[in-house]
PDB file of C-alpha atoms in Angstrom:
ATOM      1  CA  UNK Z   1     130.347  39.566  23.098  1.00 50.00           C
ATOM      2  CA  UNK Z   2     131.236  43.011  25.159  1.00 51.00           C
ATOM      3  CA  UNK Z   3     128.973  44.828  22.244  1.00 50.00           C
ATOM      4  CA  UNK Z   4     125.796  42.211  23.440  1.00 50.00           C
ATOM      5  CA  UNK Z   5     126.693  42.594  27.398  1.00 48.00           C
ATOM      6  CA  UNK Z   6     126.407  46.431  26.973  1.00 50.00           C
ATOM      7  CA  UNK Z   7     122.984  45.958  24.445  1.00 50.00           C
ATOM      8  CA  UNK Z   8     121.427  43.830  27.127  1.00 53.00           C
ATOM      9  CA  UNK Z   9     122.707  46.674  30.108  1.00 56.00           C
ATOM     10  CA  UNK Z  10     121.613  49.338  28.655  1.00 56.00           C
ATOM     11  CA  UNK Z  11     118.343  47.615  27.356  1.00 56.00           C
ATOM     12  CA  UNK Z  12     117.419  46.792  31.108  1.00 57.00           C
ATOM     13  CA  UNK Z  13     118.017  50.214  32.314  1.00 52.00           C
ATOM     14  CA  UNK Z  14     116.387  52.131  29.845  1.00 57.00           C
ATOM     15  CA  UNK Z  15     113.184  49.518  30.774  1.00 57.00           C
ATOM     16  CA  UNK Z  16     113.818  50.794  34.401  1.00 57.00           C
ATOM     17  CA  UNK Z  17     113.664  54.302  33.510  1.00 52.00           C
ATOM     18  CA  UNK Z  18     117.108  55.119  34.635  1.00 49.00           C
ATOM     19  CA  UNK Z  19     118.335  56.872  31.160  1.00 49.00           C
ATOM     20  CA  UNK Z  20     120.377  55.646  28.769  1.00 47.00           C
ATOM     21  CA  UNK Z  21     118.231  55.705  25.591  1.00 47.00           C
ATOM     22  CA  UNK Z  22     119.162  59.277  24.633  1.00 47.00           C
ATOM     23  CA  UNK Z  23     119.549  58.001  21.015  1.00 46.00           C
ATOM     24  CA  UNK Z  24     115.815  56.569  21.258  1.00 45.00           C
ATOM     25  CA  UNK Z  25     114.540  59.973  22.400  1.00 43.00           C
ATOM     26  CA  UNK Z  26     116.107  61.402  19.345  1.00 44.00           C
ATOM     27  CA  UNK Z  27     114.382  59.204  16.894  1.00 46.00           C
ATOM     28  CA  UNK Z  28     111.354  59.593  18.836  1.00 46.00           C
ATOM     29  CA  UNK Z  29     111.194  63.441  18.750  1.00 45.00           C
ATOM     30  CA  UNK Z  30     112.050  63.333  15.010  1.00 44.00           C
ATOM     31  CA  UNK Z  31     108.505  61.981  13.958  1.00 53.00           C
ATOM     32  CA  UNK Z  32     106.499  63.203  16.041  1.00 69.00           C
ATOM     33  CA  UNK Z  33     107.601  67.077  15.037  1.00 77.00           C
ATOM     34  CA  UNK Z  34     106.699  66.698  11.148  1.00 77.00           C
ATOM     35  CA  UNK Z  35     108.255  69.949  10.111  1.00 74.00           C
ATOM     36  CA  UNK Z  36     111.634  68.251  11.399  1.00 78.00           C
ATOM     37  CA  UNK Z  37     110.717  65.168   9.272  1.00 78.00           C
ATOM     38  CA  UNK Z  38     110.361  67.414   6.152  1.00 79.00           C
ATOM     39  CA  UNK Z  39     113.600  68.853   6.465  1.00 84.00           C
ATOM     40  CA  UNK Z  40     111.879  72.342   7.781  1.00 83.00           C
ATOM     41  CA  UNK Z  41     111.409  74.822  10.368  1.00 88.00           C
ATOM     42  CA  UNK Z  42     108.354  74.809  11.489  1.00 87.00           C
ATOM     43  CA  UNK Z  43     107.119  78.615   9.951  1.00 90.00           C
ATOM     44  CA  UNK Z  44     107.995  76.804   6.774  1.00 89.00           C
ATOM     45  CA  UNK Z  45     106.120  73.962   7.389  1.00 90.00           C
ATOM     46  CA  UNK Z  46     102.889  75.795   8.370  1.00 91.00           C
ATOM     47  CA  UNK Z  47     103.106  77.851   5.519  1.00 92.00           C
ATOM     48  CA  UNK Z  48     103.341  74.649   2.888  1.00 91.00           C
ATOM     49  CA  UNK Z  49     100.561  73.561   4.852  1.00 93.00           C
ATOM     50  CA  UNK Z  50      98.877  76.610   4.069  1.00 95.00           C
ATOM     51  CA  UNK Z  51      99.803  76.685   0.376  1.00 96.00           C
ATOM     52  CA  UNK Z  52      99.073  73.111  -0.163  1.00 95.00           C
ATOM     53  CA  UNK Z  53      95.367  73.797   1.404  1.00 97.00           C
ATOM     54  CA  UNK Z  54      94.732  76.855  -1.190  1.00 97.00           C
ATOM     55  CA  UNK Z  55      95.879  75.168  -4.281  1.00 97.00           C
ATOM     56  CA  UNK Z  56      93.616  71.839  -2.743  1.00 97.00           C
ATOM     57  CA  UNK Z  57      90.706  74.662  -2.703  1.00 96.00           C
ATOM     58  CA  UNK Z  58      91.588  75.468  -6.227  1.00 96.00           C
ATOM     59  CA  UNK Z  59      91.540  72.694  -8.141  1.00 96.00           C
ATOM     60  CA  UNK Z  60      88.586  71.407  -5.999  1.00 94.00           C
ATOM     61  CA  UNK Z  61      86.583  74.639  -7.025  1.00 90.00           C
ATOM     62  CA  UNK Z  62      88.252  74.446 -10.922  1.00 91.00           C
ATOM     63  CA  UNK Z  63      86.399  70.967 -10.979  1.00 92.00           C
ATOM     64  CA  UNK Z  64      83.135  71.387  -9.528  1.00 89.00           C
ATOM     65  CA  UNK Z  65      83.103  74.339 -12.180  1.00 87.00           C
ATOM     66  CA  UNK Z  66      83.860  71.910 -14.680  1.00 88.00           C
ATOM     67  CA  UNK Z  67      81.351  69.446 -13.705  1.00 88.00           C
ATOM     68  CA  UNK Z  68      79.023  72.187 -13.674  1.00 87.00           C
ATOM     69  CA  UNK Z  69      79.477  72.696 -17.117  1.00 85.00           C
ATOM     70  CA  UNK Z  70      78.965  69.646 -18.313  1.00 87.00           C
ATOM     71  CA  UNK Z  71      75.635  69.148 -16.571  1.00 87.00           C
ATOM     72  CA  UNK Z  72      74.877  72.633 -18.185  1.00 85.00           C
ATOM     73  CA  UNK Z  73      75.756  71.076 -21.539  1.00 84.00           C
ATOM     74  CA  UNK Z  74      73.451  67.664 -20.717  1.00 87.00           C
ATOM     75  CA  UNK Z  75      70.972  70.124 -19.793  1.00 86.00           C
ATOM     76  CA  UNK Z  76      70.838  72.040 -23.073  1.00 82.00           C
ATOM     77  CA  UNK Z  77      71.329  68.452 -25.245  1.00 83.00           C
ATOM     78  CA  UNK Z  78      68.030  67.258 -22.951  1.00 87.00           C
ATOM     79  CA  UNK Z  79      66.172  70.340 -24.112  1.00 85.00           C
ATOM     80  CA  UNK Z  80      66.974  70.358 -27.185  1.00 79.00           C
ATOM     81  CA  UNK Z  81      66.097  66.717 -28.040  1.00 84.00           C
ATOM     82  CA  UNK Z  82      63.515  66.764 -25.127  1.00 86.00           C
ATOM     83  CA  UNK Z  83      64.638  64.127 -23.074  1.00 88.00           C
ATOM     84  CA  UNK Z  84      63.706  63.975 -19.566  1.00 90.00           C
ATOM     85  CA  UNK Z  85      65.404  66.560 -16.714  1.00 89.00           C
ATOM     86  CA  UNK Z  86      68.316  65.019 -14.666  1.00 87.00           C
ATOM     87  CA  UNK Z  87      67.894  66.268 -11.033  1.00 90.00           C
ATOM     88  CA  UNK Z  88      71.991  65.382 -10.375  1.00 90.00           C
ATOM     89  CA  UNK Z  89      72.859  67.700 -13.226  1.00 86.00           C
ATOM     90  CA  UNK Z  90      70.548  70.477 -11.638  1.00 85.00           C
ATOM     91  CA  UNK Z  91      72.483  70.037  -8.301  1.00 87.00           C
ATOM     92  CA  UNK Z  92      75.895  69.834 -10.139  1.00 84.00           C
ATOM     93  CA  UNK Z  93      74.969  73.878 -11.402  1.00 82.00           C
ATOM     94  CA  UNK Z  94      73.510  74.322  -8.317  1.00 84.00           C
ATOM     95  CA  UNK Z  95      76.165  73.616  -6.702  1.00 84.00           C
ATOM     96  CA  UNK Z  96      79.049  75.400  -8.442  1.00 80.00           C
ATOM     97  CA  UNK Z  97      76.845  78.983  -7.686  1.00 77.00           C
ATOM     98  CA  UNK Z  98      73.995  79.207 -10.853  1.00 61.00           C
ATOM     99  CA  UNK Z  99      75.947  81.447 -12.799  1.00 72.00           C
ATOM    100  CA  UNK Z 100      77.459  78.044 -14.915  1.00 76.00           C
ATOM    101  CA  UNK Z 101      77.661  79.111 -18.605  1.00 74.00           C
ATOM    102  CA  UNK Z 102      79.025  76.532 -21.238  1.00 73.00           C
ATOM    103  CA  UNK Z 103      82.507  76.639 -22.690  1.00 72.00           C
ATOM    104  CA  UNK Z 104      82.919  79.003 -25.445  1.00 77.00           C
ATOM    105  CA  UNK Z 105      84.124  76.009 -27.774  1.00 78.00           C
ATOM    106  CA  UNK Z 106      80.624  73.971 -27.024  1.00 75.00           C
ATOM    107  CA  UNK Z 107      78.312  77.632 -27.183  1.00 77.00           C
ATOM    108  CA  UNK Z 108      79.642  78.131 -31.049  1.00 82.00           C
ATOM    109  CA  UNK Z 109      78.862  74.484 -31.411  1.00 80.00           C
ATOM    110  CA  UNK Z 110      75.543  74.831 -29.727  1.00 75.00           C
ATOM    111  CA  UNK Z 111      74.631  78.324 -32.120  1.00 79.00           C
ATOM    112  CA  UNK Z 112      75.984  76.442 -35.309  1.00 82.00           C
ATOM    113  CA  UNK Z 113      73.754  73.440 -34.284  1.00 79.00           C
ATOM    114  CA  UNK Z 114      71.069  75.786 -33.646  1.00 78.00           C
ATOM    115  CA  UNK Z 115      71.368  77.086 -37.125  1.00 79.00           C
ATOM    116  CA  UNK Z 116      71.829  74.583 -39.595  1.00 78.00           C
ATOM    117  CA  UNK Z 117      68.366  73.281 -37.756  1.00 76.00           C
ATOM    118  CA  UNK Z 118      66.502  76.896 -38.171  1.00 73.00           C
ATOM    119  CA  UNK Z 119      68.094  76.647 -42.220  1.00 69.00           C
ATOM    120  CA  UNK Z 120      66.507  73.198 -42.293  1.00 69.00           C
ATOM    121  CA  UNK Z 121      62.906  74.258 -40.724  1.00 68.00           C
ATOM    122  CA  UNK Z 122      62.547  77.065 -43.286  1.00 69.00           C
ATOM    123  CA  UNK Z 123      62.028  77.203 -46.655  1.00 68.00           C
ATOM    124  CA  UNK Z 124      64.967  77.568 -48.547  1.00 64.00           C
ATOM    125  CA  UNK Z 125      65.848  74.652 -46.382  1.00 63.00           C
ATOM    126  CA  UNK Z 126      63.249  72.782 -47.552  1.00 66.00           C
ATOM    127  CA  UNK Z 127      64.276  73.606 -51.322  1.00 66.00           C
ATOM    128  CA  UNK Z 128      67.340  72.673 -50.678  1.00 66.00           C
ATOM    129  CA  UNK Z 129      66.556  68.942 -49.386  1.00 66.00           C
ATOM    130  CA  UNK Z 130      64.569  69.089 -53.113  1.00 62.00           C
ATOM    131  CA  UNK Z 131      67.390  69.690 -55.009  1.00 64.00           C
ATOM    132  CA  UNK Z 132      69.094  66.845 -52.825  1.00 65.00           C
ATOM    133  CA  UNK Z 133      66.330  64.412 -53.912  1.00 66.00           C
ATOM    134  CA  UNK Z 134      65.949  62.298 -56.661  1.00 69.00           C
ATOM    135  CA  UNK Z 135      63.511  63.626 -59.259  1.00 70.00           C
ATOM    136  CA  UNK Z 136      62.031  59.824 -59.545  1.00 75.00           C
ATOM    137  CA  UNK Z 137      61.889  59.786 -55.721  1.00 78.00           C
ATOM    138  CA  UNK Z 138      59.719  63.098 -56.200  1.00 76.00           C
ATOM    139  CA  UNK Z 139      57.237  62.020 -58.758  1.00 80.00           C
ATOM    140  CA  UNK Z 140      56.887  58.888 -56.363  1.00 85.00           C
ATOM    141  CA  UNK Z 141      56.103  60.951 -53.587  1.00 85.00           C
ATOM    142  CA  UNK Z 142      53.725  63.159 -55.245  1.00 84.00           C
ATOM    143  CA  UNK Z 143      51.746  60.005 -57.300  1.00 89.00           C
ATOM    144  CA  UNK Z 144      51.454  58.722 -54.188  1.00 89.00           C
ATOM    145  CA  UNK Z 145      50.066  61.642 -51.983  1.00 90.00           C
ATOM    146  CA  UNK Z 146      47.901  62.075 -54.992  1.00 86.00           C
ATOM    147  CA  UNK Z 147      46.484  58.301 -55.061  1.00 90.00           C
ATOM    148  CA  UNK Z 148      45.725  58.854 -51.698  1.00 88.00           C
ATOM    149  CA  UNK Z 149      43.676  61.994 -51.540  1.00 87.00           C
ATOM    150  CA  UNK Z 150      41.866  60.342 -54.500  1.00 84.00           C
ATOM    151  CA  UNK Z 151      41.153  57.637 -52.397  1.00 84.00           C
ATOM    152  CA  UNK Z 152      39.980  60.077 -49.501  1.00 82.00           C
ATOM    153  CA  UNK Z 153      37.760  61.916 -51.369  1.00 81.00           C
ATOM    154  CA  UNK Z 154      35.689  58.779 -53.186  1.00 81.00           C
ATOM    155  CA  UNK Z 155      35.293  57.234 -49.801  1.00 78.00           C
ATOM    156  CA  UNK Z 156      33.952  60.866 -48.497  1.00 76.00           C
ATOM    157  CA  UNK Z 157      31.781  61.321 -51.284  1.00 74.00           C
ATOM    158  CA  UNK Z 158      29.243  59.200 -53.245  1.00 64.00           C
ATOM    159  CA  UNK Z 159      29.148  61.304 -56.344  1.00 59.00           C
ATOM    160  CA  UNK Z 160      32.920  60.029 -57.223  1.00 49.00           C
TER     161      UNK Z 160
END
């Protein structure tokens, strides 16, 4: 009952402004100052500050280079099987400064790409899809081109 009386006392004079509530000041003072809340003086506190702002600038800038690479690498797969531009990939490289290369990994898969297609489009490429073929599947092809140039030709000319 004493430990109530002097609650309620020193409630009502702290409410009149009179002191008393040095323990609330503390606990006030303590949040308010957050280098005291982290345990720190407040030189160390600005200078985590500082650090956590750079490293937030890193990994910001290590992203938007990332993303910028993959747009690059949409942008070459768009070319290549000509599919239309994306304007948000543009921005993407745009945005992380133009000089956006791809990966090393997905260049030497780009150039290998780029290569079995130039083997393919020439003709030792084209011999080699022969020898893949089935000789029937050959004579097929080549009765039938032959049928139909026959049939060209008599509708052409009367003579036939």
């Amino acid at each position: 009952m004493a430990f109530f009386v002097k609650s309620m006392i020193s409630n009502q004079v702290k409410n009149l402004g009179l002191g008393g509530g040095s323990e609330e000041k503390k606990e006030e003072g303590g949040p308010s100052d957050p280098a005291a809340a982290q345990g720190m003086t407040r030189e160390e506190y600005e200078e985590y500050q500082k650090q956590m702002i750079e490293e937030k600038m890193e990994r910001d800038a290590t992203f938007t280079q990332k993303k910028a690479e993959r747009a690059c690498l949409r942008v070459h797969l768009r070319e290549k099987y000509r599919l239309p531009k994306s304007e948000m990939d543009e921005n993407q490289i745009q945005m992380a400064g133009d000089n956006v290369d791809l990966p090393e990994d997905l260049r030497k898969m780009v150039d290998e790409d780029q290569e079995e297609e130039e083997d393919k489009d020439s003709i030792l490429g084209q011999l080699q899809n022969l020898q893949n073929m089935d000789l029937d599947t050959i004579k097929e092809k080549a009765q039938a081109t032959f049928t139909e140039i026959k049939q060209t030709a008599e509708q052409k000319c009367s003579v036939m």
